[in-house]
Tab-separated table of C-alpha atoms in Angstrom:
chain	number	residue	atom	x	y	z
A	82	MET	CA	-24.339	13.026	-9.486
A	83	ALA	CA	-22.314	15.905	-8.051
A	84	GLU	CA	-21.969	14.112	-4.716
A	85	ALA	CA	-20.801	10.954	-6.464
A	86	MET	CA	-18.217	12.971	-8.408
A	87	ASN	CA	-16.966	14.647	-5.236
A	88	PHE	CA	-16.650	11.279	-3.517
A	89	SER	CA	-14.747	9.880	-6.516
A	90	ILE	CA	-12.310	12.807	-6.430
A	91	TYR	CA	-12.009	12.444	-2.672
A	92	GLY	CA	-11.202	8.755	-3.190
A	93	THR	CA	-8.563	9.620	-5.781
A	94	GLY	CA	-6.929	12.029	-3.344
A	95	LEU	CA	-7.063	9.418	-0.597
A	96	MET	CA	-5.526	6.727	-2.788
A	97	MET	CA	-2.840	9.062	-4.102
A	98	GLY	CA	-1.959	10.333	-0.634
A	99	LEU	CA	-1.639	6.818	0.730
A	100	SER	CA	0.389	5.613	-2.246
A	101	LEU	CA	2.981	8.336	-1.769
A	102	ILE	CA	3.292	7.908	1.973
A	103	VAL	CA	3.551	4.138	2.468
A	104	ALA	CA	7.071	3.796	1.083
A	105	ILE	CA	9.619	2.614	3.631
A	106	GLY	CA	11.593	5.591	4.866
A	107	ALA	CA	13.185	7.203	7.888
A	108	GLN	CA	9.984	8.966	8.935
A	109	ASN	CA	7.819	5.846	8.838
A	110	ALA	CA	10.465	3.762	10.564
A	111	PHE	CA	10.659	6.408	13.302
A	112	ILE	CA	6.882	6.363	13.816
A	113	LEU	CA	6.901	2.582	13.922
A	114	ARG	CA	9.631	2.571	16.557
A	115	GLN	CA	7.741	5.064	18.690
A	116	GLY	CA	4.595	2.964	18.382
A	117	LEU	CA	6.368	-0.236	19.355
A	118	ARG	CA	7.840	1.473	22.412
A	119	ASN	CA	4.565	3.300	23.182
A	120	GLU	CA	6.480	6.564	23.516
A	121	HIS	CA	4.938	9.952	22.571
A	122	VAL	CA	2.886	8.172	19.904
A	123	PHE	CA	0.020	10.668	19.640
A	124	ALA	CA	2.313	13.705	19.388
A	125	VAL	CA	4.484	12.080	16.742
A	126	CYS	CA	1.537	10.949	14.619
A	127	LEU	CA	-0.191	14.310	14.935
A	128	ALA	CA	2.956	16.263	14.037
A	129	CYS	CA	3.498	14.200	10.888
A	130	ALA	CA	-0.162	14.334	9.833
A	131	VAL	CA	-0.548	18.082	10.408
A	132	SER	CA	2.713	18.777	8.573
A	133	ASP	CA	1.530	16.743	5.611
A	134	ALA	CA	-1.852	18.471	5.665
A	135	ALA	CA	-0.243	21.921	5.632
A	136	LEU	CA	1.986	21.020	2.676
A	137	ILE	CA	-0.886	19.425	0.752
A	138	VAL	CA	-3.079	22.506	1.201
A	139	LEU	CA	-0.166	24.717	0.186
A	140	GLY	CA	0.365	22.694	-2.975
A	141	VAL	CA	-3.307	22.603	-3.949
A	142	THR	CA	-3.864	26.328	-3.404
A	143	SER	CA	-0.546	27.791	-4.564
A	144	LEU	CA	-0.060	25.780	-7.754
A	145	HIS	CA	-3.619	26.526	-8.845
A	146	GLN	CA	-3.102	30.260	-8.377
A	147	ILE	CA	0.256	30.244	-10.146
A	148	ALA	CA	-1.200	28.308	-13.092
A	149	ARG	CA	-3.764	31.056	-13.627
A	150	PHE	CA	-0.998	33.602	-14.288
A	151	MET	CA	1.377	31.151	-15.970
A	152	PRO	CA	-0.713	28.925	-18.298
A	153	TRP	CA	2.351	27.137	-19.628
A	154	LEU	CA	3.133	25.816	-16.148
A	155	ASP	CA	0.141	23.456	-16.098
A	156	PRO	CA	1.237	21.181	-18.987
A	157	VAL	CA	4.849	21.302	-17.826
A	158	MET	CA	3.907	20.186	-14.320
A	159	ARG	CA	1.370	17.680	-15.627
A	160	TYR	CA	3.840	15.888	-17.895
A	161	GLY	CA	6.633	16.272	-15.384
A	162	GLY	CA	4.413	14.765	-12.700
A	163	ALA	CA	3.454	11.889	-14.991
A	164	ILE	CA	7.109	11.137	-15.732
A	165	PHE	CA	7.883	11.171	-12.023
A	166	LEU	CA	4.971	8.820	-11.295
A	167	VAL	CA	6.080	6.376	-13.969
A	168	TRP	CA	9.606	6.419	-12.536
A	169	TYR	CA	8.320	6.100	-8.966
A	170	GLY	CA	6.103	3.184	-9.963
A	171	ALA	CA	9.001	1.452	-11.691
A	172	LYS	CA	11.149	2.013	-8.622
A	173	SER	CA	8.455	0.491	-6.396
A	174	LEU	CA	8.027	-2.497	-8.697
A	175	TYR	CA	11.789	-3.033	-8.792
A	176	SER	CA	11.813	-2.919	-5.006
A	177	ALA	CA	8.978	-5.451	-4.927
A	178	LEU	CA	10.885	-7.823	-7.188
A	179	ARG	CA	14.395	-7.428	-5.845
A	180	SER	CA	14.377	-5.931	-2.365
A	181	SER	CA	14.380	-7.825	0.910
A	182	ALA	CA	13.653	-4.679	2.968
A	183	ALA	CA	11.388	-4.746	5.978
A	184	LEU	CA	10.449	-2.325	8.722
A	185	THR	CA	12.239	-2.796	12.000
A	186	ALA	CA	11.706	-1.070	15.286
A	187	GLY	CA	15.298	-0.405	16.180
A	188	GLU	CA	16.666	-0.061	19.672
A	189	ALA	CA	17.355	3.289	21.302
A	190	LYS	CA	17.375	4.944	24.669
A	191	THR	CA	14.233	6.672	25.865
A	192	SER	CA	14.043	10.231	24.510
A	193	SER	CA	12.339	13.224	26.036
A	194	PHE	CA	9.185	14.645	24.491
A	195	ARG	CA	11.094	17.655	23.151
A	196	GLN	CA	13.818	15.522	21.597
A	197	THR	CA	11.301	13.166	20.076
A	198	LEU	CA	9.211	15.959	18.551
A	199	ALA	CA	12.297	17.740	17.219
A	200	THR	CA	13.471	14.540	15.526
A	201	CYS	CA	10.027	13.947	14.068
A	202	LEU	CA	9.788	17.471	12.625
A	203	ALA	CA	13.313	17.268	11.232
A	204	LEU	CA	12.547	13.999	9.443
A	205	THR	CA	9.477	15.656	7.947
A	206	TRP	CA	10.494	19.217	7.064
A	207	LEU	CA	14.144	18.627	6.194
A	208	ASN	CA	13.309	15.929	3.655
A	209	PRO	CA	13.254	17.461	0.137
A	210	HIS	CA	11.216	14.532	-1.142
A	211	VAL	CA	8.217	15.484	0.988
A	212	TYR	CA	7.889	18.783	-0.871
A	213	LEU	CA	7.939	17.020	-4.234
A	214	ASP	CA	5.242	14.588	-3.095
A	215	THR	CA	2.895	17.031	-1.401
A	216	VAL	CA	3.375	20.534	-2.803
A	217	VAL	CA	4.401	19.724	-6.380
A	218	LEU	CA	2.934	16.337	-7.225
A	219	LEU	CA	-0.366	16.439	-5.326
A	220	GLY	CA	-0.763	20.110	-6.188
A	221	THR	CA	-0.325	19.315	-9.879
A	222	ILE	CA	-2.753	16.404	-9.829
A	223	SER	CA	-5.371	18.584	-8.123
A	224	THR	CA	-5.434	20.904	-11.155
A	225	ARG	CA	-7.099	18.080	-13.091
A	226	TYR	CA	-10.231	18.724	-11.037
A	227	PRO	CA	-11.186	22.392	-11.541
A	228	GLY	CA	-13.418	23.613	-8.749
A	229	GLU	CA	-13.070	20.327	-6.883
A	230	GLN	CA	-9.555	20.689	-5.514
A	231	ALA	CA	-10.906	20.839	-1.974
A	232	SER	CA	-12.299	17.303	-2.296
A	233	PHE	CA	-8.990	16.027	-3.641
A	234	ALA	CA	-7.027	17.747	-0.887
A	235	ALA	CA	-9.422	16.419	1.766
A	236	GLY	CA	-8.857	12.883	0.492
A	237	ALA	CA	-5.069	13.271	0.506
A	238	VAL	CA	-5.108	14.781	4.008
A	239	THR	CA	-7.354	11.958	5.221
A	240	GLY	CA	-4.859	9.469	3.819
A	241	SER	CA	-2.050	11.072	5.801
A	242	PHE	CA	-3.976	11.021	9.077
A	243	LEU	CA	-5.143	7.434	8.521
A	244	PHE	CA	-1.696	6.146	7.695
A	245	PHE	CA	0.295	7.893	10.412
A	246	PHE	CA	-2.105	7.070	13.232
A	247	SER	CA	-2.635	3.514	11.986
A	248	LEU	CA	1.120	2.973	11.824
A	249	GLY	CA	1.759	4.553	15.220
A	250	TYR	CA	-1.012	2.849	17.166
A	251	GLY	CA	-1.095	-0.354	15.158
A	252	ALA	CA	2.666	-0.854	15.278
A	253	LYS	CA	2.571	-3.850	17.608
A	254	ARG	CA	0.072	-5.636	15.382
A	255	LEU	CA	1.781	-4.605	12.168
A	256	ARG	CA	5.268	-5.675	13.217
A	257	PRO	CA	4.744	-9.432	12.666
A	258	ILE	CA	3.276	-8.682	9.234
A	259	PHE	CA	5.646	-6.043	7.882
A	260	SER	CA	8.750	-7.590	9.383
A	261	LYS	CA	8.342	-10.026	6.481
A	262	PRO	CA	9.846	-8.818	3.186
A	263	SER	CA	7.050	-10.563	1.253
A	264	SER	CA	4.450	-8.242	2.792
A	265	TRP	CA	6.342	-5.169	1.679
A	266	ARG	CA	6.788	-6.652	-1.791
A	267	MET	CA	3.019	-6.924	-2.115
A	268	LEU	CA	2.591	-3.365	-0.870
A	269	GLU	CA	5.266	-1.992	-3.206
A	270	THR	CA	3.577	-3.745	-6.145
A	271	LEU	CA	0.256	-2.109	-5.281
A	272	VAL	CA	1.969	1.275	-5.026
A	273	ALA	CA	3.591	0.773	-8.442
A	274	PHE	CA	0.317	0.093	-10.247
A	275	THR	CA	-1.419	2.931	-8.410
A	276	MET	CA	1.287	5.356	-9.558
A	277	TRP	CA	0.964	4.211	-13.167
A	278	ILE	CA	-2.810	4.580	-13.130
A	279	ILE	CA	-2.549	8.147	-11.847
A	280	ALA	CA	0.168	8.917	-14.443
A	281	PHE	CA	-2.157	7.651	-17.188
A	282	LYS	CA	-4.935	9.910	-15.919
A	283	LEU	CA	-2.588	12.900	-15.861
A	284	LEU	CA	-1.486	12.297	-19.442
A	285	GLY	CA	-5.101	11.796	-20.492
A	286	GLY	CA	-6.151	15.034	-18.868
A	287	LEU	CA	-8.767	13.219	-16.749
């Protein structure tokens, strides 16, 4: 029973991590471009995945410790996180219904390894949204699983590694699919409902 519970929490972390990371953005577009050009792919994917992992672990460990000394912070973050998830889900659904966005590779001159890595790290660490997703949001959700935060964090970290490396190395195969706006509409719809389900669980204290 305990193993099944751990796997369920791990799955929740995995699903939540993937849901937050699949949105079209500068970082993902950069990884896709590198994958299509077969240029420093492993380093770029690893840098993004490790950065995400570090922020996820920070959120899971730090928010839990702070909540022990500031009990009022837990409900504030829980309801705040739920509100954000509802808004994020609505935003994704709106994008699915109205947007014609699609990932494109983009054309650029060949960059050195140092330039490429610096760009990758800047897109990751200088983006305020990444801290909200990983440290605040995932850290808050992890408090719903007392004593099992490690399983949740492991799932979220796994999601980051799976997505970044799949996007980087599967770019050539993914391009024909995700160059179509309809594919991203389906993905955004899935993200929207996933966000709402997690928000419901947060509000229910599950």
